[in-house]
mmCIF file of C-alpha atoms in Angstrom:
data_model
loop_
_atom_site.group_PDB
_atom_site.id
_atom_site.type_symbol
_atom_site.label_atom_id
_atom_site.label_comp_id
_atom_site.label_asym_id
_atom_site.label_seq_id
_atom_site.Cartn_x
_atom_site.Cartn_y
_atom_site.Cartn_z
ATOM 1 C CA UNK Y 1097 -40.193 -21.037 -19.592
ATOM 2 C CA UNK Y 1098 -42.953 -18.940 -18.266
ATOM 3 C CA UNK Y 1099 -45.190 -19.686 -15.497
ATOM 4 C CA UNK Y 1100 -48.628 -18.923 -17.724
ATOM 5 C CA UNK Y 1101 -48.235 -18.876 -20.709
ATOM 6 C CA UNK Y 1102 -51.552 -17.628 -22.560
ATOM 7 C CA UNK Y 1103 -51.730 -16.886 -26.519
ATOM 8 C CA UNK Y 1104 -54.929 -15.892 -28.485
ATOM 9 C CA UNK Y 1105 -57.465 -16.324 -26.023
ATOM 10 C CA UNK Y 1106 -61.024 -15.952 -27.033
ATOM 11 C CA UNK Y 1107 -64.222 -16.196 -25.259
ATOM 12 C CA UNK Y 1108 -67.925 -15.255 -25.796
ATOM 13 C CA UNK Y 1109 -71.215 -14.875 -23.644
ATOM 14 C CA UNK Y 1110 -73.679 -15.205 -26.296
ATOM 15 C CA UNK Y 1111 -73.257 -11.919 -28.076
ATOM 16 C CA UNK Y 1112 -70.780 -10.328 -25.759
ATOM 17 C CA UNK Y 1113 -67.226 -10.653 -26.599
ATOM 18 C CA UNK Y 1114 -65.288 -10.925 -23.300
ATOM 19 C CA UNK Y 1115 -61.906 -11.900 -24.235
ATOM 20 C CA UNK Y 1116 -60.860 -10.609 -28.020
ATOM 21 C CA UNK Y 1117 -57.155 -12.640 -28.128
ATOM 22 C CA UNK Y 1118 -55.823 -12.039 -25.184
ATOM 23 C CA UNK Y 1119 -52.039 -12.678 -25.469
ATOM 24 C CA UNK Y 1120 -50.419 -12.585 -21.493
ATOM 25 C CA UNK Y 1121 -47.275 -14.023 -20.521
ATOM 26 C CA UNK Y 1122 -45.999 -14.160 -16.658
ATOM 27 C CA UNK Y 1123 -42.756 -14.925 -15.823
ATOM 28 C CA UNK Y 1124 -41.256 -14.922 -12.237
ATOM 29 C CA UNK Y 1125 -41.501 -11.813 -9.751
ATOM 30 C CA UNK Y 1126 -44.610 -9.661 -8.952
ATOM 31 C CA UNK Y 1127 -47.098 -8.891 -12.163
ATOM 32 C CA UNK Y 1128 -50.012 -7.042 -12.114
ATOM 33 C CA UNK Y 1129 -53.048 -7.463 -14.187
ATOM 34 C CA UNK Y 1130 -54.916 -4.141 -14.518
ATOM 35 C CA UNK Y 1131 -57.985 -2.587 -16.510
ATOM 36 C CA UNK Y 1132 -61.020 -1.664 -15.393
ATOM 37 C CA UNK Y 1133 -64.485 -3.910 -14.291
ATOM 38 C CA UNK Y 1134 -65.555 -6.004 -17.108
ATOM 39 C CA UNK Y 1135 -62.133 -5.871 -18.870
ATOM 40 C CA UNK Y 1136 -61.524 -9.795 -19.056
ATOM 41 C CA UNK Y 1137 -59.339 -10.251 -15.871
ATOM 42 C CA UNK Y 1138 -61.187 -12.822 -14.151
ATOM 43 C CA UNK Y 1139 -62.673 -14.500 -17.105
ATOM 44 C CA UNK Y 1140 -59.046 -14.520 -18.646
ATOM 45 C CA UNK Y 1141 -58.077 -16.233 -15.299
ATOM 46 C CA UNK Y 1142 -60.923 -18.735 -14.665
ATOM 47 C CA UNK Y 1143 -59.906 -20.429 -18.267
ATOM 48 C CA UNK Y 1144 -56.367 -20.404 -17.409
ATOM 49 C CA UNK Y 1145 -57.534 -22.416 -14.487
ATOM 50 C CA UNK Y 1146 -60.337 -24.586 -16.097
ATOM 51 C CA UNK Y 1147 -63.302 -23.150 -14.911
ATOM 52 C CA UNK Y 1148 -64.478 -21.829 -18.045
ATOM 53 C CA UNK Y 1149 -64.108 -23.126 -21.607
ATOM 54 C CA UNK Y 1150 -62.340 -20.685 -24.119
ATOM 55 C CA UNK Y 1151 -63.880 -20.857 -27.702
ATOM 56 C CA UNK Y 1152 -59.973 -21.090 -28.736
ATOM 57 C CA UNK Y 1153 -56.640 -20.065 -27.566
ATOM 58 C CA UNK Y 1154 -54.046 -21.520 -26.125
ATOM 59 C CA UNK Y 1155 -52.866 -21.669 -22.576
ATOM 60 C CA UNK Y 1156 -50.078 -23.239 -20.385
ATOM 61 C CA UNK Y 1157 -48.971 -23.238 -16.753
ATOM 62 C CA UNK Y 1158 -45.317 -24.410 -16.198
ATOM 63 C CA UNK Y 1159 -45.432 -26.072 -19.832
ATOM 64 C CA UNK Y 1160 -48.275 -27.938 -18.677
ATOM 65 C CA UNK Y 1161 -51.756 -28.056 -20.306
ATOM 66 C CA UNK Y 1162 -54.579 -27.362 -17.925
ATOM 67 C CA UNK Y 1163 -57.062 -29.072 -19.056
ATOM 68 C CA UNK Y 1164 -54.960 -32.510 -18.895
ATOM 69 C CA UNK Y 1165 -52.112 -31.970 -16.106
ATOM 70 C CA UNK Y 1166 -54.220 -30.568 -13.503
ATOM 71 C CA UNK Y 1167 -53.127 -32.593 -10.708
ATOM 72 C CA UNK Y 1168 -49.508 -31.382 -11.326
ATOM 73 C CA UNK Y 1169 -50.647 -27.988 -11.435
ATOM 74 C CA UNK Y 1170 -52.319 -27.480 -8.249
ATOM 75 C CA UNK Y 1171 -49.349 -28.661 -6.478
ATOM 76 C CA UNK Y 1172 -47.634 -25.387 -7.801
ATOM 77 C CA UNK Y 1173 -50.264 -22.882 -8.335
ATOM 78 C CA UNK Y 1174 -52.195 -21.396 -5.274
ATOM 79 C CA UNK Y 1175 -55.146 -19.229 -6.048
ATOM 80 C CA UNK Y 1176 -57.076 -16.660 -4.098
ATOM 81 C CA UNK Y 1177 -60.730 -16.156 -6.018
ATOM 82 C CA UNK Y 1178 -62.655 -12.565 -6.052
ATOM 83 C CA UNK Y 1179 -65.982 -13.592 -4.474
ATOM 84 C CA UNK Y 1180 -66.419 -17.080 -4.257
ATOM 85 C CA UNK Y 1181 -67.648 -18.281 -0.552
ATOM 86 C CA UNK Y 1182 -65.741 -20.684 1.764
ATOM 87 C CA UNK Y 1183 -67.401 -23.113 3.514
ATOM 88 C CA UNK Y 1184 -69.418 -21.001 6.470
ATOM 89 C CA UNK Y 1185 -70.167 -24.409 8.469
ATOM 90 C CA UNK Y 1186 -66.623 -25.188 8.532
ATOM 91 C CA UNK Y 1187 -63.900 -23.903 11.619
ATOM 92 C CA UNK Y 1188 -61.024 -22.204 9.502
ATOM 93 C CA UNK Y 1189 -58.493 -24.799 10.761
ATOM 94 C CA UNK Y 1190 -60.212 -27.679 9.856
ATOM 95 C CA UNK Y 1191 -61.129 -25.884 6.709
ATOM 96 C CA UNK Y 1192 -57.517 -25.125 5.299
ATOM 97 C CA UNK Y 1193 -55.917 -28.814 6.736
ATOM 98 C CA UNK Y 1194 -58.818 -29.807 4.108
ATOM 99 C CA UNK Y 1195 -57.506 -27.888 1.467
ATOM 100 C CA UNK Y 1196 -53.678 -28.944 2.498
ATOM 101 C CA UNK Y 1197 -55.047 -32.700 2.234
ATOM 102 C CA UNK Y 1198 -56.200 -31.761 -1.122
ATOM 103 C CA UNK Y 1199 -52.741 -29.934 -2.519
ATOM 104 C CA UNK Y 1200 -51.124 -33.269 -1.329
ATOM 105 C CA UNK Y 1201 -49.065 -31.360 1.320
ATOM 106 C CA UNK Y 1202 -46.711 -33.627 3.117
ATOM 107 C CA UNK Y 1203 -47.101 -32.001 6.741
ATOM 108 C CA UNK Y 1204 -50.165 -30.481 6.657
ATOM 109 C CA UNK Y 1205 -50.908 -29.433 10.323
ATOM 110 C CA UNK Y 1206 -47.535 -27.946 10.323
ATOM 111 C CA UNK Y 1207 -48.372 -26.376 6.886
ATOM 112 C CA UNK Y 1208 -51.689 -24.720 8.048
ATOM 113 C CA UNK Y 1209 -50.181 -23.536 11.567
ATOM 114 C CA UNK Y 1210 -47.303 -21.163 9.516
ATOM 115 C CA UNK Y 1211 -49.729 -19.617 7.293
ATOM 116 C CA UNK Y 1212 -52.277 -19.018 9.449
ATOM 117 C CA UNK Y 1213 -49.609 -17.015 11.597
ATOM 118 C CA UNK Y 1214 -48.546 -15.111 8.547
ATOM 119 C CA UNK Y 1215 -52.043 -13.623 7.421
ATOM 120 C CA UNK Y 1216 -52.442 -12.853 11.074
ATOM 121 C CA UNK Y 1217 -55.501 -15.133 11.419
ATOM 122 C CA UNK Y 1218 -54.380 -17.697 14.565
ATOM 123 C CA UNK Y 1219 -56.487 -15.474 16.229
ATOM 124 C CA UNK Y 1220 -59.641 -16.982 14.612
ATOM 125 C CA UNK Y 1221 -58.399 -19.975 13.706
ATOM 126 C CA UNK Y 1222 -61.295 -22.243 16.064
ATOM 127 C CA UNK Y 1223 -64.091 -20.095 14.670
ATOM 128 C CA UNK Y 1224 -66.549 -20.939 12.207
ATOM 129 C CA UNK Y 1225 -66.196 -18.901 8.972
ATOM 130 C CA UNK Y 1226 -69.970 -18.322 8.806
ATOM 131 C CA UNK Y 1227 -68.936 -15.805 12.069
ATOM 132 C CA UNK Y 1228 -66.171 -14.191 10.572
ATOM 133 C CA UNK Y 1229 -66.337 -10.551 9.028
ATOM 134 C CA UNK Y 1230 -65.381 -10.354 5.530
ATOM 135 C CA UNK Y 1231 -61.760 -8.720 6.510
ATOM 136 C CA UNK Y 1232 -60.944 -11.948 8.132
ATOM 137 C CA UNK Y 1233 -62.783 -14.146 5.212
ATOM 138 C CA UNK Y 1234 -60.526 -12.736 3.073
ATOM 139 C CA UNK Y 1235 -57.548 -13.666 5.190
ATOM 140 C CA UNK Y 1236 -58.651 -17.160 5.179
ATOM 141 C CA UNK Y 1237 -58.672 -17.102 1.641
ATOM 142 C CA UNK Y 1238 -55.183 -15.887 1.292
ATOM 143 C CA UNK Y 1239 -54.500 -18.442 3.740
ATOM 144 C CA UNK Y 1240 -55.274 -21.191 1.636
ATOM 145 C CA UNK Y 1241 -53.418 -19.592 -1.577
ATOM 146 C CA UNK Y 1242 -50.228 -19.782 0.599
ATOM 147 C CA UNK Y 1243 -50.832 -23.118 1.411
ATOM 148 C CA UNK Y 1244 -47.705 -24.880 0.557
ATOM 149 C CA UNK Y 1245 -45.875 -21.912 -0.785
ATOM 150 C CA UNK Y 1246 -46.661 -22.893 -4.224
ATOM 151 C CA UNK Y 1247 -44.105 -20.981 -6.867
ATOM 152 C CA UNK Y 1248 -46.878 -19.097 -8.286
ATOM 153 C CA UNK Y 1249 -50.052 -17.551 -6.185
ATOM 154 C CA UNK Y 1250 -52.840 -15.959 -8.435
ATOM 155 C CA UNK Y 1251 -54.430 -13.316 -5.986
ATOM 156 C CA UNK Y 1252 -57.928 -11.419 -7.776
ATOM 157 C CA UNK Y 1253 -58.514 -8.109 -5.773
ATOM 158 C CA UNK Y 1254 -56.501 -9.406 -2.565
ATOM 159 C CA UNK Y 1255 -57.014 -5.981 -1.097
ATOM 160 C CA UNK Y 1256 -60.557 -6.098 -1.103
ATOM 161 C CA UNK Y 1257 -62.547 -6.054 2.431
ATOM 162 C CA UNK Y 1258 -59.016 -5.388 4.464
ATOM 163 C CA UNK Y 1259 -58.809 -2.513 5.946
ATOM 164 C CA UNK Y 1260 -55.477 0.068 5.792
ATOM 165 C CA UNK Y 1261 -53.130 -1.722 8.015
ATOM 166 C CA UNK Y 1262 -54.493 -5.094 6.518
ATOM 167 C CA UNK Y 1263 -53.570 -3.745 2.957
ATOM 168 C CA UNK Y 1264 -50.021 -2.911 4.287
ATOM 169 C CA UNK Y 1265 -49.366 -5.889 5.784
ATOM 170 C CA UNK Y 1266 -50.191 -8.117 2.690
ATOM 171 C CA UNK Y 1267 -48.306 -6.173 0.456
ATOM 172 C CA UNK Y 1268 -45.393 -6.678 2.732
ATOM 173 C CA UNK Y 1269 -46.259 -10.272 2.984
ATOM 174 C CA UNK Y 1270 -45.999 -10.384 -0.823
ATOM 175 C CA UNK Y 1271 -42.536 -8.444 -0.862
ATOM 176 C CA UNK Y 1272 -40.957 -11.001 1.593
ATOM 177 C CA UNK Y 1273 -42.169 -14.060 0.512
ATOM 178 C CA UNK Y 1274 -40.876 -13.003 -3.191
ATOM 179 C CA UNK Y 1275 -37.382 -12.311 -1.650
ATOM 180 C CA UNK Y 1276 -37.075 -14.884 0.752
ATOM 181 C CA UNK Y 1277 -38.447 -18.190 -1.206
ATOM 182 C CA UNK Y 1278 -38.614 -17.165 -4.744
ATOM 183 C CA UNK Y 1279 -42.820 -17.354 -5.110
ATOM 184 C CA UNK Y 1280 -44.525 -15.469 -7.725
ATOM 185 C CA UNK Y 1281 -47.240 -13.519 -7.885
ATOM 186 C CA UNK Y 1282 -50.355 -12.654 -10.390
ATOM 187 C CA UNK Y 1283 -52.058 -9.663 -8.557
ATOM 188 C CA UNK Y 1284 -55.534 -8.656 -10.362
ATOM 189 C CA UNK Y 1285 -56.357 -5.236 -9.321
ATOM 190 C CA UNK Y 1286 -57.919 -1.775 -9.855
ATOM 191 C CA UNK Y 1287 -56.222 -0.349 -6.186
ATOM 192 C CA UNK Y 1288 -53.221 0.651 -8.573
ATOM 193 C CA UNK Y 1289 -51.239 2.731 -6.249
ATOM 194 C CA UNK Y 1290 -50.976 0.100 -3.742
ATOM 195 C CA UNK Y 1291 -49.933 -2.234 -5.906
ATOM 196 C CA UNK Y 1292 -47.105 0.058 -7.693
ATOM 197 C CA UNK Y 1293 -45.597 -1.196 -4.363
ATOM 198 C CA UNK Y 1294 -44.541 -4.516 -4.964
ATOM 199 C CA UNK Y 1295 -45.270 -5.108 -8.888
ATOM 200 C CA UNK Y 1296 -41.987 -5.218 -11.121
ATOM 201 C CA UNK Y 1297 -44.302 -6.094 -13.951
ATOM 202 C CA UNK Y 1298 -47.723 -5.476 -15.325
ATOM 203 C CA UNK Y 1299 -50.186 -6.304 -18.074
ATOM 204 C CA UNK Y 1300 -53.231 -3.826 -18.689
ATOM 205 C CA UNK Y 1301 -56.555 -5.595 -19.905
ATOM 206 C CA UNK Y 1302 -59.191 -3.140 -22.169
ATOM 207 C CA UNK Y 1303 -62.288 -4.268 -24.001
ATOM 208 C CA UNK Y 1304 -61.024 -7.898 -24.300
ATOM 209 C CA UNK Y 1305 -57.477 -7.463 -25.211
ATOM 210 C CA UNK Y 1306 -53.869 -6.877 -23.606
ATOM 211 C CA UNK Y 1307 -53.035 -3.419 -24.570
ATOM 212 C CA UNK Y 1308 -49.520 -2.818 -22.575
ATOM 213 C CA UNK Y 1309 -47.016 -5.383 -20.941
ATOM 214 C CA UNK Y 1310 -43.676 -5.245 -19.549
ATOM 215 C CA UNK Y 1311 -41.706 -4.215 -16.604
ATOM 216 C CA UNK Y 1312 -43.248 -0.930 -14.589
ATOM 217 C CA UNK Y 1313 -40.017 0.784 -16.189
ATOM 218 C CA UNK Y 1314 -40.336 -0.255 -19.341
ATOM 219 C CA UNK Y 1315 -43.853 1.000 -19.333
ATOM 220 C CA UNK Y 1316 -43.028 4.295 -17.929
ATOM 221 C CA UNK Y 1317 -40.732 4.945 -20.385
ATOM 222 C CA UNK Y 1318 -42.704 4.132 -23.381
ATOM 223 C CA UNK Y 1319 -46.020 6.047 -21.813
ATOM 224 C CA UNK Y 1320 -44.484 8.895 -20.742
ATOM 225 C CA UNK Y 1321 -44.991 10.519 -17.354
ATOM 226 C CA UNK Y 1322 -46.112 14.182 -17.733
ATOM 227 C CA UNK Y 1323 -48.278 14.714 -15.268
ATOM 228 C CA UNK Y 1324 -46.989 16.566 -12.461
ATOM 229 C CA UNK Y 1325 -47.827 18.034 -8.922
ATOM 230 C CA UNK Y 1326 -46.376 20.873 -7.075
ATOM 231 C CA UNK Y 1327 -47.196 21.807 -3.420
ATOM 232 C CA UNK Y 1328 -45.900 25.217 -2.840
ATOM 233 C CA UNK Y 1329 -45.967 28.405 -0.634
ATOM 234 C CA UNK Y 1330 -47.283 31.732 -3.423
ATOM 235 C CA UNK Y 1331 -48.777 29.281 -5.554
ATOM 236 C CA UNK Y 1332 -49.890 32.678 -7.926
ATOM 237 C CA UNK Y 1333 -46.266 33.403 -7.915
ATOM 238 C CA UNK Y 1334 -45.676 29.834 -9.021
ATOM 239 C CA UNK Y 1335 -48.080 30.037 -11.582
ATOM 240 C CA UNK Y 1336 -47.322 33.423 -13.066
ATOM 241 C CA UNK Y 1337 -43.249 32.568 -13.541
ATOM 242 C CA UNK Y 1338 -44.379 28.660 -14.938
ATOM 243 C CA UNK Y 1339 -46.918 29.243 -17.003
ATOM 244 C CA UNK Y 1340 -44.911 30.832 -20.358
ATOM 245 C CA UNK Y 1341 -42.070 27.729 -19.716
ATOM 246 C CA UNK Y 1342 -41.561 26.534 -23.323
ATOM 247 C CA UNK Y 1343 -41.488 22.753 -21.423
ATOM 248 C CA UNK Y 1344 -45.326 23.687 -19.503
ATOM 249 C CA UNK Y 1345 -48.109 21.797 -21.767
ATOM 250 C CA UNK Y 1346 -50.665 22.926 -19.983
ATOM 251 C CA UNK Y 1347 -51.078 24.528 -16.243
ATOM 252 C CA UNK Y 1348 -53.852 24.590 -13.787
ATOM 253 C CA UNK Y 1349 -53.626 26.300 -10.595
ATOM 254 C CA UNK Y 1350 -56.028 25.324 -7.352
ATOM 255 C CA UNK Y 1351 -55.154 28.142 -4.423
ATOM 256 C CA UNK Y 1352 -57.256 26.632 -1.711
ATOM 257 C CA UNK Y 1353 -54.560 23.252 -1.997
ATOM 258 C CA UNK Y 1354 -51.369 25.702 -2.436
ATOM 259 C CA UNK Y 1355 -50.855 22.989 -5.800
ATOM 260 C CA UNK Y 1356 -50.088 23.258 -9.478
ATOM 261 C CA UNK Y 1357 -50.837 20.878 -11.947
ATOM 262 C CA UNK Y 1358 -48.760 21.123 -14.627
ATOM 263 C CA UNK Y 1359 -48.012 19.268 -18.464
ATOM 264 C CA UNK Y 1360 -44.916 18.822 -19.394
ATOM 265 C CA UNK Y 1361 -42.951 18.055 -22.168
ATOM 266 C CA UNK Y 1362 -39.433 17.032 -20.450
ATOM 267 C CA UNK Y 1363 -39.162 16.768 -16.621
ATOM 268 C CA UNK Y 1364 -35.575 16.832 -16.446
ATOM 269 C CA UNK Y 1365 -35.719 20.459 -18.238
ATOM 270 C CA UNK Y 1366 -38.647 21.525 -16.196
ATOM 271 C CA UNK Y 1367 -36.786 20.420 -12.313
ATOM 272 C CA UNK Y 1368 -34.176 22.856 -13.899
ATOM 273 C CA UNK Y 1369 -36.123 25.936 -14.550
ATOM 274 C CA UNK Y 1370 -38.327 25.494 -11.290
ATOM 275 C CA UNK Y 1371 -34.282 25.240 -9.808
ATOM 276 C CA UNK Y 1372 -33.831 28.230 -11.426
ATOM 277 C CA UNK Y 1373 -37.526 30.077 -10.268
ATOM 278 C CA UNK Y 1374 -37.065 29.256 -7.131
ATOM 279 C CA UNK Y 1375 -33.704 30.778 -6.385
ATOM 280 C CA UNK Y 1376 -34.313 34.512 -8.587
ATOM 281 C CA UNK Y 1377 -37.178 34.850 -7.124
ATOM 282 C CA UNK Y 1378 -37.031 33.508 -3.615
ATOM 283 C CA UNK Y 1379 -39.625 31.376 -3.679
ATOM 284 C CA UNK Y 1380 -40.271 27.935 -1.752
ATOM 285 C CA UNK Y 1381 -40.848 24.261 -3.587
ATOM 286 C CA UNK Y 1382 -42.612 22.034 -1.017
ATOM 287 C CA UNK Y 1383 -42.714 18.720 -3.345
ATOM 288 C CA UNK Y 1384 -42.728 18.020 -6.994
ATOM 289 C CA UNK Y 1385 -44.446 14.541 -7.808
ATOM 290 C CA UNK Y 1386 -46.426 12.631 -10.363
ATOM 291 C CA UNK Y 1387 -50.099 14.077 -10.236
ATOM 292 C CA UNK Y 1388 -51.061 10.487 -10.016
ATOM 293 C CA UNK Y 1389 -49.574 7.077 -9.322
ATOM 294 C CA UNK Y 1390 -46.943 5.589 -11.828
ATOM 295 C CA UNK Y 1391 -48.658 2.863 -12.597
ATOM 296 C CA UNK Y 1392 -51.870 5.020 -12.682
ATOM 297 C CA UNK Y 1393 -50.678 7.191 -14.966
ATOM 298 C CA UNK Y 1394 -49.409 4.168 -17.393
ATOM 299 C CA UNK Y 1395 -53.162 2.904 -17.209
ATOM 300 C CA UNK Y 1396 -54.562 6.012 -18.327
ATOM 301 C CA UNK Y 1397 -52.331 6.461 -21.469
ATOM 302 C CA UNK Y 1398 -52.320 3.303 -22.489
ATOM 303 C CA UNK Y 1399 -56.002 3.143 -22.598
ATOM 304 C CA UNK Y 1400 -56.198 6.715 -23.698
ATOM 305 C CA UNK Y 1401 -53.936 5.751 -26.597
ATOM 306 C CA UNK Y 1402 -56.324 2.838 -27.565
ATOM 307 C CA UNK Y 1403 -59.972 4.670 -26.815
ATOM 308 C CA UNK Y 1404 -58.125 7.735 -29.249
ATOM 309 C CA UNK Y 1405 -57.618 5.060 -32.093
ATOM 310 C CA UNK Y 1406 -61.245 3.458 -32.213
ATOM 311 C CA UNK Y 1407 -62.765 6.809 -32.725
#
C-alpha cells in the first residue's frame, strides 16, 4: 500500500491549467518532489490534503480518502507548509502543545519538549513567534510536522530561511529519524543538491504533469549522466590530448578555474583513457565529477527531453 496514492489529478485557475493528470505515488523512505516554480508541487499537495478542490482525480493517504477520513489522517501525516504564518501572538510552547492537543497526542508536554530539542529551538521556546526571525519560524514549523512522529511528514521547501549549518542539521535530522523509527518523508524542493543527500526517491513535476519517477538510481540510469568536470594542473595539455577521444561529445576548456567540461558518451571508457593520458604523458588529475548534481542533472534531461518533444 502506498502512503499517497494520487492518480489523474486535475486542477484549473480559470484559464490556467495547473495540474494536467498528475499521477504520483510515495511509498516509504525519502522522496523528493522537484520541478521548477509554478510546476504544480504545492497545488498537487494542498488537494492531497484538502485545501483545494481538484476538478477530478483521485487521491488516497494510507488507503484512506481525504476528503472523508481526515481525522484518521492527521494522526499519521505531519505537514510543514511553504509560507503560511503561525500564530505571532502565541509563545512557541504553548503554540505546538496546541497543535499536539489537536493531533490527539497522548503525552503532549512530553511530546513538544523532544521535538523542540531536536530542531534545536528550546532555546526560544518562551518567546513569542511574532519576535522570532524567520530561521527560527521555520524551525517551529518543522517542529510541529514532527509532532508525534507521524509515519509520513510532508515538508514544502524545508530549507528555506535556514541558514548553512541549519540546512545540515535538518537533513541529518531527516536521515536519522528515517533509520531509527521508520518515518517517511515528502520533501518539495528546488535546493536539489542538498536534497540528493537523503532522497532514495524522486518525482519531477513540469507544466502540470509528472514527467520522471523512481529511485535516484533508477533515474540515473535511464537519464544518463554525461556531464562531467575535471580539475586539473596543464588544463591546455588536458584539453589538447581529450579533445579527439572518440568517447568526448563535446569539450570546453575555462583556464582561469584549471577545469574541463567535457560530454561524454561512456564514462567507464573515458576514466580509462584519462588513466591512460595521465600516465604517457605525466600529467596530474585533481578530481573527475559530475559537472552538476545527480539529481540536478536528472532534472535537466528529463525536462529537456519533454521541452524537445513539444516543439
Amino acid at each position: 500500500m502506498y502512503l499517497l496514492n494520487i492518480r489523474d489529478l486535475y486542477k484549473s485557475f480559470g484559464r490556467i491549467r495547473a495540474l494536467n493528470g498528475i499521477n504520483l505515488q510515495v511509498g516509504r523512505g525519502v522522496t523528493g518532489l522537484i520541478g521548477p516554480n509554478g510546476a504544480g508541487k504545492t497545488t498537487t499537495i494542498k488537494i492531497a490534503l484538502g485545501l483545494l478542490k481538484a476538478d477530478k482525480g483521485f487521491i488516497e493517504f494510507f488507503g484512506l480518502n481525504p476528503w472523508t477520513m481526515g481525522h484518521r489522517i492527521k494522526k499519521k501525516v505531519g505537514v510543514l507548509h511553504e509560507g503560511v504564518p503561525l500564530p505571532e501572538y502565541l509563545v512557541v510552547e504553548d503554540y505546538l502543545k496546541y497543535v499536539a492537543f489537536f493531533r490527539e497526542l497522548k503525552e503532549p508536554k512530553e511530546a513538544v519538549r523532544e521535538v523542540l530539542k531536536l530542531v534545536g529551538a528550546e532555546r526560544f521556546k518562551h518567546r513569542r513567534i511574532g519576535e522570532l526571525s524567520a530561521g527560527m519560524r521555520q524551525r517551529v514549523g518543522l517542529a510541529q510536522a514532527l509532532l508525534g512522529f507521524p509515519e509520513l511528514v510532508i515538508l514544502d521547501e524545508p530549507l528555506a530561511y535556514l541558514d548553512p549549518g541549519g540546512r545540515s542539521e535538518l537533513l541529518d535530522l531527516i536521515e536519522s529519524l528515517h533509520r531509527d523509527r521508520g518515518m517517511s518523508f515528502l520533501i518539495l524542493s528546488h535546493i536539489l543538491a542538498e536534497l540528493e543527500r537523503v532522497c532514495d526517491r524522486a518525482a519531477i513535476i513540469f507544466r502540470g504533469k509528472v514527467i520522471a519517477e523512481g529511485s535516484v538510481r533508477e533515474l540515473a540510469k535511464k537519464y544518463q549522466v554525461t556531464e562531467y568536470a575535471l580539475d586539473v594542473f596543464n588544463p591546455d595539455l588536458w584539453f589538447k590530448y581529450l579533445k579527439d577521444l572518440e568517447v568526448v561529445e563535446d569539450i570546453r576548456l575555462d583556464t582561469s578555474k584549471g577545469r574541463l567540461y567535457v560530454k561524454i558518451s561512456d564514462i567507464r571508457a573515458f576514466e580509462r583513457e584519462v588513466h591512460k593520458i595521465a600516465l604517457k604523458y605525466d600529467l596530474y588529475l585533481i578530481s573527475l565529477r559530475p559537472r552538476y548534481g545527480l539529481l540536478e542533472q536528472i532534472y535537466r534531461k528529463a525536462v529537456g527531453d519533454v521541452s524537445g518533444e513539444a516543439q
